[in-house]
Short mmCIF file of C-alpha atoms in Angstrom, two decimals:
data_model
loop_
_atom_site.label_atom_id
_atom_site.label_comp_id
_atom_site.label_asym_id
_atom_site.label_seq_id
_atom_site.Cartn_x
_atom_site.Cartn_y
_atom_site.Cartn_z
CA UNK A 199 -82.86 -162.52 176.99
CA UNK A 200 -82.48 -161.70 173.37
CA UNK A 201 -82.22 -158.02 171.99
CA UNK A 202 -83.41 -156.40 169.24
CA UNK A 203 -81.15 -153.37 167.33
CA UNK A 204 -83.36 -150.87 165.98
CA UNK A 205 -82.61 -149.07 162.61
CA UNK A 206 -82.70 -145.30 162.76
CA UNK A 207 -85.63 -145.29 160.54
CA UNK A 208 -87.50 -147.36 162.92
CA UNK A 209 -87.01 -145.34 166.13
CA UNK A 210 -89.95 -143.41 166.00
CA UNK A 211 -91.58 -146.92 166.40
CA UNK A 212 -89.66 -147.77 169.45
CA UNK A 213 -89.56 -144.57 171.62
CA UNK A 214 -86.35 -143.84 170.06
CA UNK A 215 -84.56 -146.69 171.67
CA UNK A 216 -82.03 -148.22 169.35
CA UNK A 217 -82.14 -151.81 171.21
CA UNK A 218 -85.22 -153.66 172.61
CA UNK A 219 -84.80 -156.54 175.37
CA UNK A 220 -87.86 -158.85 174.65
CA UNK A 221 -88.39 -162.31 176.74
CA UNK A 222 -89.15 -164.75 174.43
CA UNK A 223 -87.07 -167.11 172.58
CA UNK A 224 -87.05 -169.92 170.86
CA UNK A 225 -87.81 -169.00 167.62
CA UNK A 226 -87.47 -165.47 165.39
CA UNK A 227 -91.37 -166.42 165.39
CA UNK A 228 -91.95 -166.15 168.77
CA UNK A 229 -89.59 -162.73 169.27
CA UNK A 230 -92.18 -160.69 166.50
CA UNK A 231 -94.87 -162.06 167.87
CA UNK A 232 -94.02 -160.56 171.31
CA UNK A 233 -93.03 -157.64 169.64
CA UNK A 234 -96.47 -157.26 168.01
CA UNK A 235 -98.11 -157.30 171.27
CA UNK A 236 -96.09 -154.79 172.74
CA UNK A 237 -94.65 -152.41 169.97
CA UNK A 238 -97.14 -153.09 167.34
CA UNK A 239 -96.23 -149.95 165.11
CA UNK A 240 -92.94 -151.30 164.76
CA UNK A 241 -93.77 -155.09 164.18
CA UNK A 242 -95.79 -154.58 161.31
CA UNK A 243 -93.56 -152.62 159.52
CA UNK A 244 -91.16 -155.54 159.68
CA UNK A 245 -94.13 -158.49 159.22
CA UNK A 246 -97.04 -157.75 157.37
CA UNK A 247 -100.79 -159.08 158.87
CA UNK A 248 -100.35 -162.40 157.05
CA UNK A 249 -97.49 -162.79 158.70
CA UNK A 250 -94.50 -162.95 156.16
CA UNK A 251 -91.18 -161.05 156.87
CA UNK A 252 -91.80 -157.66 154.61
CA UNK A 253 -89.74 -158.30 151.40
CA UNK A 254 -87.27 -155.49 151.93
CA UNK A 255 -86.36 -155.81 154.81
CA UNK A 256 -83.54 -157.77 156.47
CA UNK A 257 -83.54 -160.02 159.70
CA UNK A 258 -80.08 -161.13 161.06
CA UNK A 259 -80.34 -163.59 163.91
CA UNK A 260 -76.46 -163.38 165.49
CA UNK A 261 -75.14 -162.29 162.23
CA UNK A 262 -77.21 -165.13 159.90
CA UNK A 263 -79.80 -163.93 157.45
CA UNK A 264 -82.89 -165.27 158.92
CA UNK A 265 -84.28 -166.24 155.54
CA UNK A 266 -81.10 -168.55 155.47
CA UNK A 267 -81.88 -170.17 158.61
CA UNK A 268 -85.28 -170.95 158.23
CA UNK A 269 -87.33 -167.66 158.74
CA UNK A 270 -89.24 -166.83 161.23
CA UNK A 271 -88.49 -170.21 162.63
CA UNK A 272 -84.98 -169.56 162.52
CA UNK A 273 -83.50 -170.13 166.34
CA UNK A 274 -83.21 -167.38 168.19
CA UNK A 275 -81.00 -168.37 171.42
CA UNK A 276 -81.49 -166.80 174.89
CA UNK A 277 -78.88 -164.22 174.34
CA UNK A 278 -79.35 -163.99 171.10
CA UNK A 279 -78.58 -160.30 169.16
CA UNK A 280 -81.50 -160.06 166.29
CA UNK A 281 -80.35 -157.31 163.52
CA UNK A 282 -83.23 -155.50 161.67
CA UNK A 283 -82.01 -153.29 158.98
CA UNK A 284 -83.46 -152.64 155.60
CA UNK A 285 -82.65 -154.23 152.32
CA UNK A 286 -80.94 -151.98 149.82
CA UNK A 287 -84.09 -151.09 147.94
CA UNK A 288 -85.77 -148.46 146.44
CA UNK A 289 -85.54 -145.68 143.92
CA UNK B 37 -111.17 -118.62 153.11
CA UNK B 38 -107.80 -120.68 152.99
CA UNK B 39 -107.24 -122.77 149.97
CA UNK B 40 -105.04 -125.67 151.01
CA UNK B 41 -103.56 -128.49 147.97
CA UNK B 42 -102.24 -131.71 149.11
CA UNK B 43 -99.98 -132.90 147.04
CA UNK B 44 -99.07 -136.79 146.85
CA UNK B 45 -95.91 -137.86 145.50
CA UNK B 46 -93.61 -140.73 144.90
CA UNK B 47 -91.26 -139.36 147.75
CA UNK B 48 -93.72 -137.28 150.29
CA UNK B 49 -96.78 -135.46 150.32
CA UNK B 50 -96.66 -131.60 150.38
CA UNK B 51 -99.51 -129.02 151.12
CA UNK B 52 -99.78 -125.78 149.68
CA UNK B 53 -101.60 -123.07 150.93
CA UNK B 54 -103.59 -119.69 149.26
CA UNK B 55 -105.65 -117.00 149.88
CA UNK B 56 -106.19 -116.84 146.02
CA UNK B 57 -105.64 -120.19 144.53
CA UNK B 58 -103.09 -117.81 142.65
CA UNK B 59 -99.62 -117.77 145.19
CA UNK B 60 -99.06 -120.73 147.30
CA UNK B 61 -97.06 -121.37 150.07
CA UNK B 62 -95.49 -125.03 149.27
CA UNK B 63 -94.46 -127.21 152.45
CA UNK B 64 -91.60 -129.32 152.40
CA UNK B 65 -92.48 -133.12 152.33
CA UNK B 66 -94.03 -134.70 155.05
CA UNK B 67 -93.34 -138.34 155.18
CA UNK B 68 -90.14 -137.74 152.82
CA UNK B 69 -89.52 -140.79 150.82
CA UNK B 70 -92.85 -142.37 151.12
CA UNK B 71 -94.94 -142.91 148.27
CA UNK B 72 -98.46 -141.16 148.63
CA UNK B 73 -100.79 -142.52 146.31
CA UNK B 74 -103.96 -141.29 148.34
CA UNK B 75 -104.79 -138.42 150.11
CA UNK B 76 -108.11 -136.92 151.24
CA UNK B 77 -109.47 -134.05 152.90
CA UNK B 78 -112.76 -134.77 155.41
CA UNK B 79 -114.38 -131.42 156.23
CA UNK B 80 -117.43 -132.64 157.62
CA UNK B 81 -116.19 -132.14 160.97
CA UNK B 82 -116.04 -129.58 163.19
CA UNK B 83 -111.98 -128.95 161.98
CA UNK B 84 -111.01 -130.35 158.71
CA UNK B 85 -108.78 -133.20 158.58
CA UNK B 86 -106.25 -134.61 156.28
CA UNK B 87 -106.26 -138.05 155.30
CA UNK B 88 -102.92 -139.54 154.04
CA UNK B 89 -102.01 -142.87 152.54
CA UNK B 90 -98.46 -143.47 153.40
CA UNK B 91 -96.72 -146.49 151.34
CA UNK B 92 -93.21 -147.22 152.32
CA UNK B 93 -90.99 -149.31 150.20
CA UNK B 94 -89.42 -151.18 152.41
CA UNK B 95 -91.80 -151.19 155.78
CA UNK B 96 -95.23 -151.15 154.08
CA UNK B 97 -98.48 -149.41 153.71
CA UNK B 98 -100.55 -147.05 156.71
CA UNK B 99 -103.35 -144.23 157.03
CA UNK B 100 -102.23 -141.05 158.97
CA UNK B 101 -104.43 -138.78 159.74
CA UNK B 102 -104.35 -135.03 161.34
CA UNK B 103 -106.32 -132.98 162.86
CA UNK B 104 -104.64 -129.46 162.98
CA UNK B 105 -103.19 -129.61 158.69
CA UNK B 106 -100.50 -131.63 158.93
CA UNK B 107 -98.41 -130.08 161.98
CA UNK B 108 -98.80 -133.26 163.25
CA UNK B 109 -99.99 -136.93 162.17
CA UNK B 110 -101.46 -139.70 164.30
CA UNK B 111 -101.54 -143.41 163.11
CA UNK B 112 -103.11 -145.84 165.89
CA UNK B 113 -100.96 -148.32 167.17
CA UNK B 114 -103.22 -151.55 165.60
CA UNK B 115 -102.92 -151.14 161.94
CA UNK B 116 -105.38 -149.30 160.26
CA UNK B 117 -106.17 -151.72 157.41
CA UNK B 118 -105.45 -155.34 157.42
CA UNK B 119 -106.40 -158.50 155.92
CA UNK B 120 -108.58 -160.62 158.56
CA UNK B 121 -106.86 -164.12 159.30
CA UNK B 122 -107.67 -166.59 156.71
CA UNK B 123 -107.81 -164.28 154.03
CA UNK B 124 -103.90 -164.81 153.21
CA UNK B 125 -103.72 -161.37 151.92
CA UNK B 126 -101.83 -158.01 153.01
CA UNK B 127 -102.40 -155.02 151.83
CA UNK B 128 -99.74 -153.61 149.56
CA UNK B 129 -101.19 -150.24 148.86
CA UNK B 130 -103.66 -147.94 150.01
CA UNK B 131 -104.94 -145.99 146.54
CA UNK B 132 -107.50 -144.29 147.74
CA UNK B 133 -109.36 -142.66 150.63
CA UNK B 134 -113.18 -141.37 150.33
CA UNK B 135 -114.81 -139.74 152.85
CA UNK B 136 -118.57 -140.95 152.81
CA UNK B 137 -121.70 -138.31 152.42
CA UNK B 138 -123.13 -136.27 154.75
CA UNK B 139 -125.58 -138.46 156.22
CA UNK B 140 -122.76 -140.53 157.29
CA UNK B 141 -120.36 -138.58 159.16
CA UNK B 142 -117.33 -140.64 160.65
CA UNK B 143 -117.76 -142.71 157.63
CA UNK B 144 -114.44 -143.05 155.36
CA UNK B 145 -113.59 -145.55 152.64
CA UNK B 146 -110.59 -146.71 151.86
CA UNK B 147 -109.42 -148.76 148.33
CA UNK B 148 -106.74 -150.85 148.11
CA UNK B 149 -103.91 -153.11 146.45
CA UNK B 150 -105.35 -156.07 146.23
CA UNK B 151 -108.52 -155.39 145.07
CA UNK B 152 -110.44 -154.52 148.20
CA UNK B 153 -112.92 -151.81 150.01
CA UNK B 154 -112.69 -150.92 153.32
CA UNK B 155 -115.05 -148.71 155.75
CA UNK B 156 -114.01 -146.47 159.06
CA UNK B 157 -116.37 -145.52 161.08
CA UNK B 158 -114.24 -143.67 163.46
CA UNK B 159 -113.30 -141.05 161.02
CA UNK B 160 -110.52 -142.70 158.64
CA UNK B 161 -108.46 -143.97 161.83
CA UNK B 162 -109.23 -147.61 161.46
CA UNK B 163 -111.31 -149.53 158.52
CA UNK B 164 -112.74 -152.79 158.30
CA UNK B 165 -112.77 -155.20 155.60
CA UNK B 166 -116.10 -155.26 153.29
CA UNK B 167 -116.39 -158.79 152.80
CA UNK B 168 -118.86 -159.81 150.07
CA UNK B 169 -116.94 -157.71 147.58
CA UNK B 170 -113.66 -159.41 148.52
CA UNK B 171 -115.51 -162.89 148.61
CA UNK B 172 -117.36 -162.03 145.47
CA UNK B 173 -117.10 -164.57 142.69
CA UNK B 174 -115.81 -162.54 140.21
CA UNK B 175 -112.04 -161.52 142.30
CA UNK B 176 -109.97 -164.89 141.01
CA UNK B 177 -110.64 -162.95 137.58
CA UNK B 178 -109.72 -159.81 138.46
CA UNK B 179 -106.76 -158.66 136.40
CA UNK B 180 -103.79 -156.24 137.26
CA UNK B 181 -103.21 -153.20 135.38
CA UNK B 182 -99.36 -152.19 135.18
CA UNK B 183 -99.96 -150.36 138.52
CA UNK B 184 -101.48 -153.06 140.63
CA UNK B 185 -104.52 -154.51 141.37
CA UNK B 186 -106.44 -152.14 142.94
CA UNK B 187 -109.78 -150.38 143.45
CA UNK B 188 -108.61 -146.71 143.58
CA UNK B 189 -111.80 -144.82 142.99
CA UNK B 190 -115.06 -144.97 145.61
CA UNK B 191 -117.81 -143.22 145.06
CA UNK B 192 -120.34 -143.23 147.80
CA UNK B 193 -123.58 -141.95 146.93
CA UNK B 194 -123.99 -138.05 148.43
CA UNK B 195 -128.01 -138.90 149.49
CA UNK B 196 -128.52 -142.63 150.06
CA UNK B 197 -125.84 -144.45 152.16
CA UNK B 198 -126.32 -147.96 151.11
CA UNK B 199 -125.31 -147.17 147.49
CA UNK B 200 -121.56 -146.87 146.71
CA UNK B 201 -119.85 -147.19 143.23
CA UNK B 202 -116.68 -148.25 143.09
CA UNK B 203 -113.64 -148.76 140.21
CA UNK B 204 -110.54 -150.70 140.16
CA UNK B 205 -108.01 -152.30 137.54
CA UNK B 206 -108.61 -154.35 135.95
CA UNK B 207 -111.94 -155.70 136.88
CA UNK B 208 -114.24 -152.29 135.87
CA UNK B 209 -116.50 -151.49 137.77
CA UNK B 210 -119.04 -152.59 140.66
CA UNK B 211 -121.65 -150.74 142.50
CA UNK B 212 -123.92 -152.26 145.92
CA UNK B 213 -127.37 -150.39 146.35
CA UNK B 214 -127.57 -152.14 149.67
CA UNK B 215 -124.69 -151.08 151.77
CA UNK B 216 -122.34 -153.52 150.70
CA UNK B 217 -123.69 -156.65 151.01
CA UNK B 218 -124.10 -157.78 147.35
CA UNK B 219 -122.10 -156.09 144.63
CA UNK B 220 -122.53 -156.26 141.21
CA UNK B 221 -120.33 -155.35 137.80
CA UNK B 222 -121.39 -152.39 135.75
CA UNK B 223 -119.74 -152.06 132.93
CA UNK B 224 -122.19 -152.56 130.54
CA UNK B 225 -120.97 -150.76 126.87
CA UNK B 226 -117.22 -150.71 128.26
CA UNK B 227 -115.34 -152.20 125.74
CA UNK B 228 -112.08 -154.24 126.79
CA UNK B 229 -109.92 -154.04 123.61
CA UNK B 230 -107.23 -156.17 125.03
CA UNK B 231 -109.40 -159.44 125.73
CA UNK B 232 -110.91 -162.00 123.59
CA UNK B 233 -114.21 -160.70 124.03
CA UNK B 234 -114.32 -157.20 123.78
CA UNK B 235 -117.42 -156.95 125.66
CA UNK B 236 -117.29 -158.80 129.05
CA UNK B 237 -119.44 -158.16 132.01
CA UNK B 238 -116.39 -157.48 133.84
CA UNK B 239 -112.50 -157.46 133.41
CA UNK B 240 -112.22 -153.81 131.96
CA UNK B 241 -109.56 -151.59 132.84
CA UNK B 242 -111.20 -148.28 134.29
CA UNK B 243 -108.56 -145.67 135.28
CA UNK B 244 -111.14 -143.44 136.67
CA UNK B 245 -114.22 -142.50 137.50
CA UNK B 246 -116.30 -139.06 138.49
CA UNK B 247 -119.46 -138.19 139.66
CA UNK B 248 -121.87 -136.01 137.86
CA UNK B 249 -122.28 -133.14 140.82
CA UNK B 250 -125.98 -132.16 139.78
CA UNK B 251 -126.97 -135.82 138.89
CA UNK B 252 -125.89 -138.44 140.97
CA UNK B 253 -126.97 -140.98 138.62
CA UNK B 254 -124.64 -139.81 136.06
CA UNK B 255 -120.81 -141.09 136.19
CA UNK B 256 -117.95 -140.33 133.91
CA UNK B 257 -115.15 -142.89 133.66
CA UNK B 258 -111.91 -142.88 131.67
CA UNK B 259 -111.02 -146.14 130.35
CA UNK B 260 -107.43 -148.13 129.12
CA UNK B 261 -108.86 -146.70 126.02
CA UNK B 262 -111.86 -145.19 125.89
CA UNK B 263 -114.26 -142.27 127.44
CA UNK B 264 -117.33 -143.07 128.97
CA UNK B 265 -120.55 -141.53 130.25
CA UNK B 266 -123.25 -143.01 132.07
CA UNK B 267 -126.82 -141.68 132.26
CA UNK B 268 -128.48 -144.77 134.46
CA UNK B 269 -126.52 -145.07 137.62
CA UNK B 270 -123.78 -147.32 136.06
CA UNK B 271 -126.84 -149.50 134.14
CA UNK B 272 -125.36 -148.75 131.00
CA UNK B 273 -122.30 -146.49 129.36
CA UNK B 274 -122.12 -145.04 126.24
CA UNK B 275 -118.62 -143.43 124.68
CA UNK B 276 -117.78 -139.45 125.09
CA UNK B 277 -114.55 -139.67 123.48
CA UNK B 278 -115.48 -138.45 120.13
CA UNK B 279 -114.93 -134.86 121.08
CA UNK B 280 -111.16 -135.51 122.56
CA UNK B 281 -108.38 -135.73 120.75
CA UNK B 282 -107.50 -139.55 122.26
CA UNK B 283 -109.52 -141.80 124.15
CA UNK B 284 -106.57 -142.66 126.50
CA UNK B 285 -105.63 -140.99 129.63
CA UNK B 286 -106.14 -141.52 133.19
CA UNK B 287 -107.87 -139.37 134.84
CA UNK B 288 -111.85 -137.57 134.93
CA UNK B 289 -112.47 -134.99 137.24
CA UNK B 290 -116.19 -133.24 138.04
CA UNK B 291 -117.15 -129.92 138.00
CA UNK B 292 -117.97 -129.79 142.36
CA UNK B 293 -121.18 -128.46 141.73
CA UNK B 294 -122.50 -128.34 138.48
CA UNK B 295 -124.06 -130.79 136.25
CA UNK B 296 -122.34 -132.01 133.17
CA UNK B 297 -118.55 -130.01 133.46
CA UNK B 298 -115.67 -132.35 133.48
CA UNK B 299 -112.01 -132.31 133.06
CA UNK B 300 -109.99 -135.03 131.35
CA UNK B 301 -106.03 -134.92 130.13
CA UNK B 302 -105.94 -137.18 127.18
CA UNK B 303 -102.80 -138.91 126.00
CA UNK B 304 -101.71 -140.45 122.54
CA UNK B 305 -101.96 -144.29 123.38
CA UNK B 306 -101.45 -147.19 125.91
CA UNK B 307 -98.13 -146.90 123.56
CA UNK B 308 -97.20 -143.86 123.36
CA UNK B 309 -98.01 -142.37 127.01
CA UNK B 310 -97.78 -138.37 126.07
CA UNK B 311 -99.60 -135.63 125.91
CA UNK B 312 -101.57 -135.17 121.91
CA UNK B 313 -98.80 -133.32 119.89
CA UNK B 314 -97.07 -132.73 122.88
CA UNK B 315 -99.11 -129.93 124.16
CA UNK B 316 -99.88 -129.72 127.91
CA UNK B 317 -103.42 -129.18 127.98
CA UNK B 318 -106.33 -130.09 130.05
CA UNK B 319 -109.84 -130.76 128.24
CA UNK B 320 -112.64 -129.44 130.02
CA UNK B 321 -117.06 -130.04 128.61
CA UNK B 322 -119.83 -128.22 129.73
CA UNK B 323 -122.43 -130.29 127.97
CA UNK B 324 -121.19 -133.87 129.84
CA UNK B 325 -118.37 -134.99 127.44
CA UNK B 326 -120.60 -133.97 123.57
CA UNK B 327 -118.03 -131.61 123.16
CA UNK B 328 -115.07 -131.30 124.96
CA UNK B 329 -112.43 -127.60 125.00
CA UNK B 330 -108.42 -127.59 124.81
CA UNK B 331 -107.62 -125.70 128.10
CA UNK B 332 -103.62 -124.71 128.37
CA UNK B 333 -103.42 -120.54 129.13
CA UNK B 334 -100.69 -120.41 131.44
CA UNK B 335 -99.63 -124.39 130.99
CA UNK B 336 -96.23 -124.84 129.65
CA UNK B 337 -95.42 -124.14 125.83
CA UNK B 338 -93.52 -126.02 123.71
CA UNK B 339 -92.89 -130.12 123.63
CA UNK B 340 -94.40 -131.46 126.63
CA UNK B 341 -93.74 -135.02 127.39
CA UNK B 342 -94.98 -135.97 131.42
CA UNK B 343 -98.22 -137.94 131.87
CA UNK B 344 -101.33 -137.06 134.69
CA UNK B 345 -102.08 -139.90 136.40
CA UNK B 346 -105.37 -141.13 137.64
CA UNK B 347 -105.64 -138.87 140.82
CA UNK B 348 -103.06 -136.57 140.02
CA UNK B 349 -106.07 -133.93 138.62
CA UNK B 350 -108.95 -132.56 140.74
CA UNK B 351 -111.36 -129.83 141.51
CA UNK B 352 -111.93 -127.72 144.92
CA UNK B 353 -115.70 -126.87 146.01
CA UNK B 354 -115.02 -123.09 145.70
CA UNK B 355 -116.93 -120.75 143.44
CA UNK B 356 -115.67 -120.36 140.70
CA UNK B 357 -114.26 -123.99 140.76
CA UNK B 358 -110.98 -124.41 141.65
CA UNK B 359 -109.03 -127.05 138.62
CA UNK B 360 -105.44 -128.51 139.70
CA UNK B 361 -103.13 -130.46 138.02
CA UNK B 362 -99.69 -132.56 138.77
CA UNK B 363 -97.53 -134.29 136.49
CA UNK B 364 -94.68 -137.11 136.72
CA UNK B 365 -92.34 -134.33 135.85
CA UNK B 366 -92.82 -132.88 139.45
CA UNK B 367 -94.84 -129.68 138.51
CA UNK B 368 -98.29 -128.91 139.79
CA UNK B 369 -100.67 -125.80 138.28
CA UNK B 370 -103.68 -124.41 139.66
CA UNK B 371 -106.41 -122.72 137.66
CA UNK B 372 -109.02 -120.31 139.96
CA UNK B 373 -110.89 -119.88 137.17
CA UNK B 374 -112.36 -123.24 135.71
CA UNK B 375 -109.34 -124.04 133.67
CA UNK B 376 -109.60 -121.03 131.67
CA UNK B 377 -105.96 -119.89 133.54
CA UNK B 378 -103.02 -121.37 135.15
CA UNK B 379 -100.45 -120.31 137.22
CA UNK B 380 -97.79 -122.81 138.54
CA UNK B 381 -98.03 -124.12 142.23
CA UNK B 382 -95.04 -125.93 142.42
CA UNK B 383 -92.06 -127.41 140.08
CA UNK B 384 -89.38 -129.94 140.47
CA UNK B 385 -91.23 -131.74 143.18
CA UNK B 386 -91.06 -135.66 143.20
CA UNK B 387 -93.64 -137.66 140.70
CA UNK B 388 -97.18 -136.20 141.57
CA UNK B 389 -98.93 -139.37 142.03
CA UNK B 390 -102.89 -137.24 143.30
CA UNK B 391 -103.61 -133.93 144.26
CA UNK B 392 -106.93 -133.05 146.19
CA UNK B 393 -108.08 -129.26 147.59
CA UNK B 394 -110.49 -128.24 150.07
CA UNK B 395 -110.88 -124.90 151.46
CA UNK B 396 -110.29 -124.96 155.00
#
């Protein structure tokens, strides 16, 4: 079953839990999408409604940059450990 | 009375309270480090509630709203604006947030980056996409100001409904007279300087637009150069700038409830983005931009460089009017008087991006 690690700034999304077990797999796809339907707050501040990965933030699928592993189709094994963290950005 | 001022900035909104739009208590930020570039107060209900347009950098756009002056903030857990599928479009900003008139209560619009209007009918929590202006066949024209493209003024009529006016950058202005379902450009005697033809039935850059508060067929609108007034409901405009020392700026505010007062804070050029000579001063007409009057007792002295943007100047609907003001530079001022005096609100606060009052 993969998990999810939280960022701090996120927390308030997730009830203040820093890592999220979700059941699907397969595909970083297929882990927002369950994400969306259960913590939607939280998914679309990582996906916006057209679906693309937000620009500054980060995905790490195991340690891999997803958008160097095909993005949200990147694999996502069953024990997978999916990073979110964002991108140094800003002003 | 309380006289609340929310205060939208690059890095958190703040609200200020008074009992004499003279002292004000300053809050820290709520949302600290969030951009907001729209804010709104709805006091049609039966308590008054605050309307906020939060824009993260790195996790996106959202409308909070709350119910007891910002002690606490509720967003729903869908989002509250977002592009139907098959549009291919997110929203990137939310620039402004309009309650609707009084015959509408529960009614809020909402303007956005891209170019779009959206309507709530459950009070500003969620807003649905207003489809023949986003299908219209003018939008592959639109252009982008240096901010965005965006519609970031809505003006819904106060007496009918099914007539709203609405501005965005750069693509001038469009107004429906039938609730939305057919829009058309009124820009008519806007000139667009920066494109081949000067005089296009759409494509201007409007910065901002105000509503006479006697007349409701009479609009004020502050242009990438140029000051305009119109007489006929947006039919035609015709320039007010002669009276002002520039015809650039951003924003035009209205008197709350009488005809033909306005504010405006001109600036040298699209070049040279400063106050006239360096003076912080507001402009204020009584006769609906003939003549226009320097305004600045109790504004800083000396060499003033920061800029006003768009929203970042308002009025309350007290009596006498209520005038505020907030700069890039982080300082907001407050005149109780019409603009004949300021006194400071707040300095050294992030870029002051709008600022709108209410009593409450």
């Amino acid at each position: 079953m993969p998990s999810v690690l939280i960022p701090g700034v996120l927390r308030a999304e997730s009830g203040g839990a820093s890592r999220l077990e979700v059941s699907a797999d397969g595909s970083l796809r297929a882990v927002l999408d369950e994400m969306g339907e259960r913590w939607p707050r939280l998914e679309r501040r990582i996906r916006d409604e057209s679906g693309a990965l937000r620009r500054y933030v980060n995905v790490y699928v195991d340690g891999e940059d997803c958008r160097r592993s095909g993005g949200l189709d990147a694999p996502v094994p069953s024990a997978a450990e999916i990073h979110v963290l964002p991108s140094v950005a800003g002003g | 009375m309380t006289h609340m001022l929310a205060i939208g900035t690059q890095k958190g909104l703040f609200l200020a309270t008074s009992d004499d739009r003279r002292s004000w208590r300053v809050s820290s930020a709520h949302f600290p480090g969030h951009a907001i570039y729209a804010v709104a107060f709805d006091t049609r209900g039966p308590v008054p509630r605050v309307l906020a347009g939060v824009d993260s950098s790195h996790f996106g756009p959202s409308v909070l709203i709350s119910d007891d002056l910002g002690e606490s903030w509720q967003e729903p857990e869908a989002a509250p604006l977002a592009f139907p599928a098959g549009t291919d479009a997110a929203v990137e900003r939310v620039w402004q947030i309009a309650p609707a008139g009084p015959l509408e209560p529960g009614v809020v619009y909402a303007g956005t980056q891209p170019s779009a209007l959206w309507r709530s009918s459950d009070g500003g929590r969620t807003y649905e996409l207003i489809r023949a202006l986003w299908d219209h066949p003018h939008r592959p024209e639109w252009g982008a100001g240096y901010g965005g493209q965006a519609i970031h003024t809505i003006l819904p009529h106060p007496a009918d409904p099914d007539r709203i006016l609405v501005a965005m950058s750069a693509g001038g202005v469009y107004r429906t007279a039938d609730g939305g379902e057919t829009w058309s450009a009124a820009n008519r005697g806007i000139k667009a300087y920066f494109l081949p033809d000067p005089w296009p039935e759409f494509g201007q850059c409007v910065h901002k637009v105000a509503r006479d508060a006697a007349d409701p067929d009479r609009y004020y609108a502050q242009n990438h150069h140029g000051v305009y007034r119109s007489t006929d409901g947006g039919d035609s405009w015709e320039s007010i700038a002669a009276g002002l020392p520039s015809d650039f700026g951003f924003p035009m505010a209205a008197h709350p409830s009488r005809g033909g007062t306005i504010w405006n804070f001109p600036l040298v050029s699209d070049g040279e983005r400063q106050p006239v000579g360096l003076e912080c001063r507001v402009f204020r007409s009584d006769d609906g931009g003939d003549t226009w009057q320097p305004q600045h007792k109790g504004l800083p002295d000396g060499p003033y460089y920061p800029v006003v943007l768009r929203d970042a100047l308002c009025t309350d609907g007290a009596a006498p009017a209520g005038v505020y003001v907030g700069t890039r530079a982080g300082e907001v001022f407050a005149s109780a008087d019409e603009g004949e005096t300021w006194s400071m609100v707040a300095a050294h606060l992030p870029d002051v991006l709008c600022v709108r009052a209410a009593g409450v």
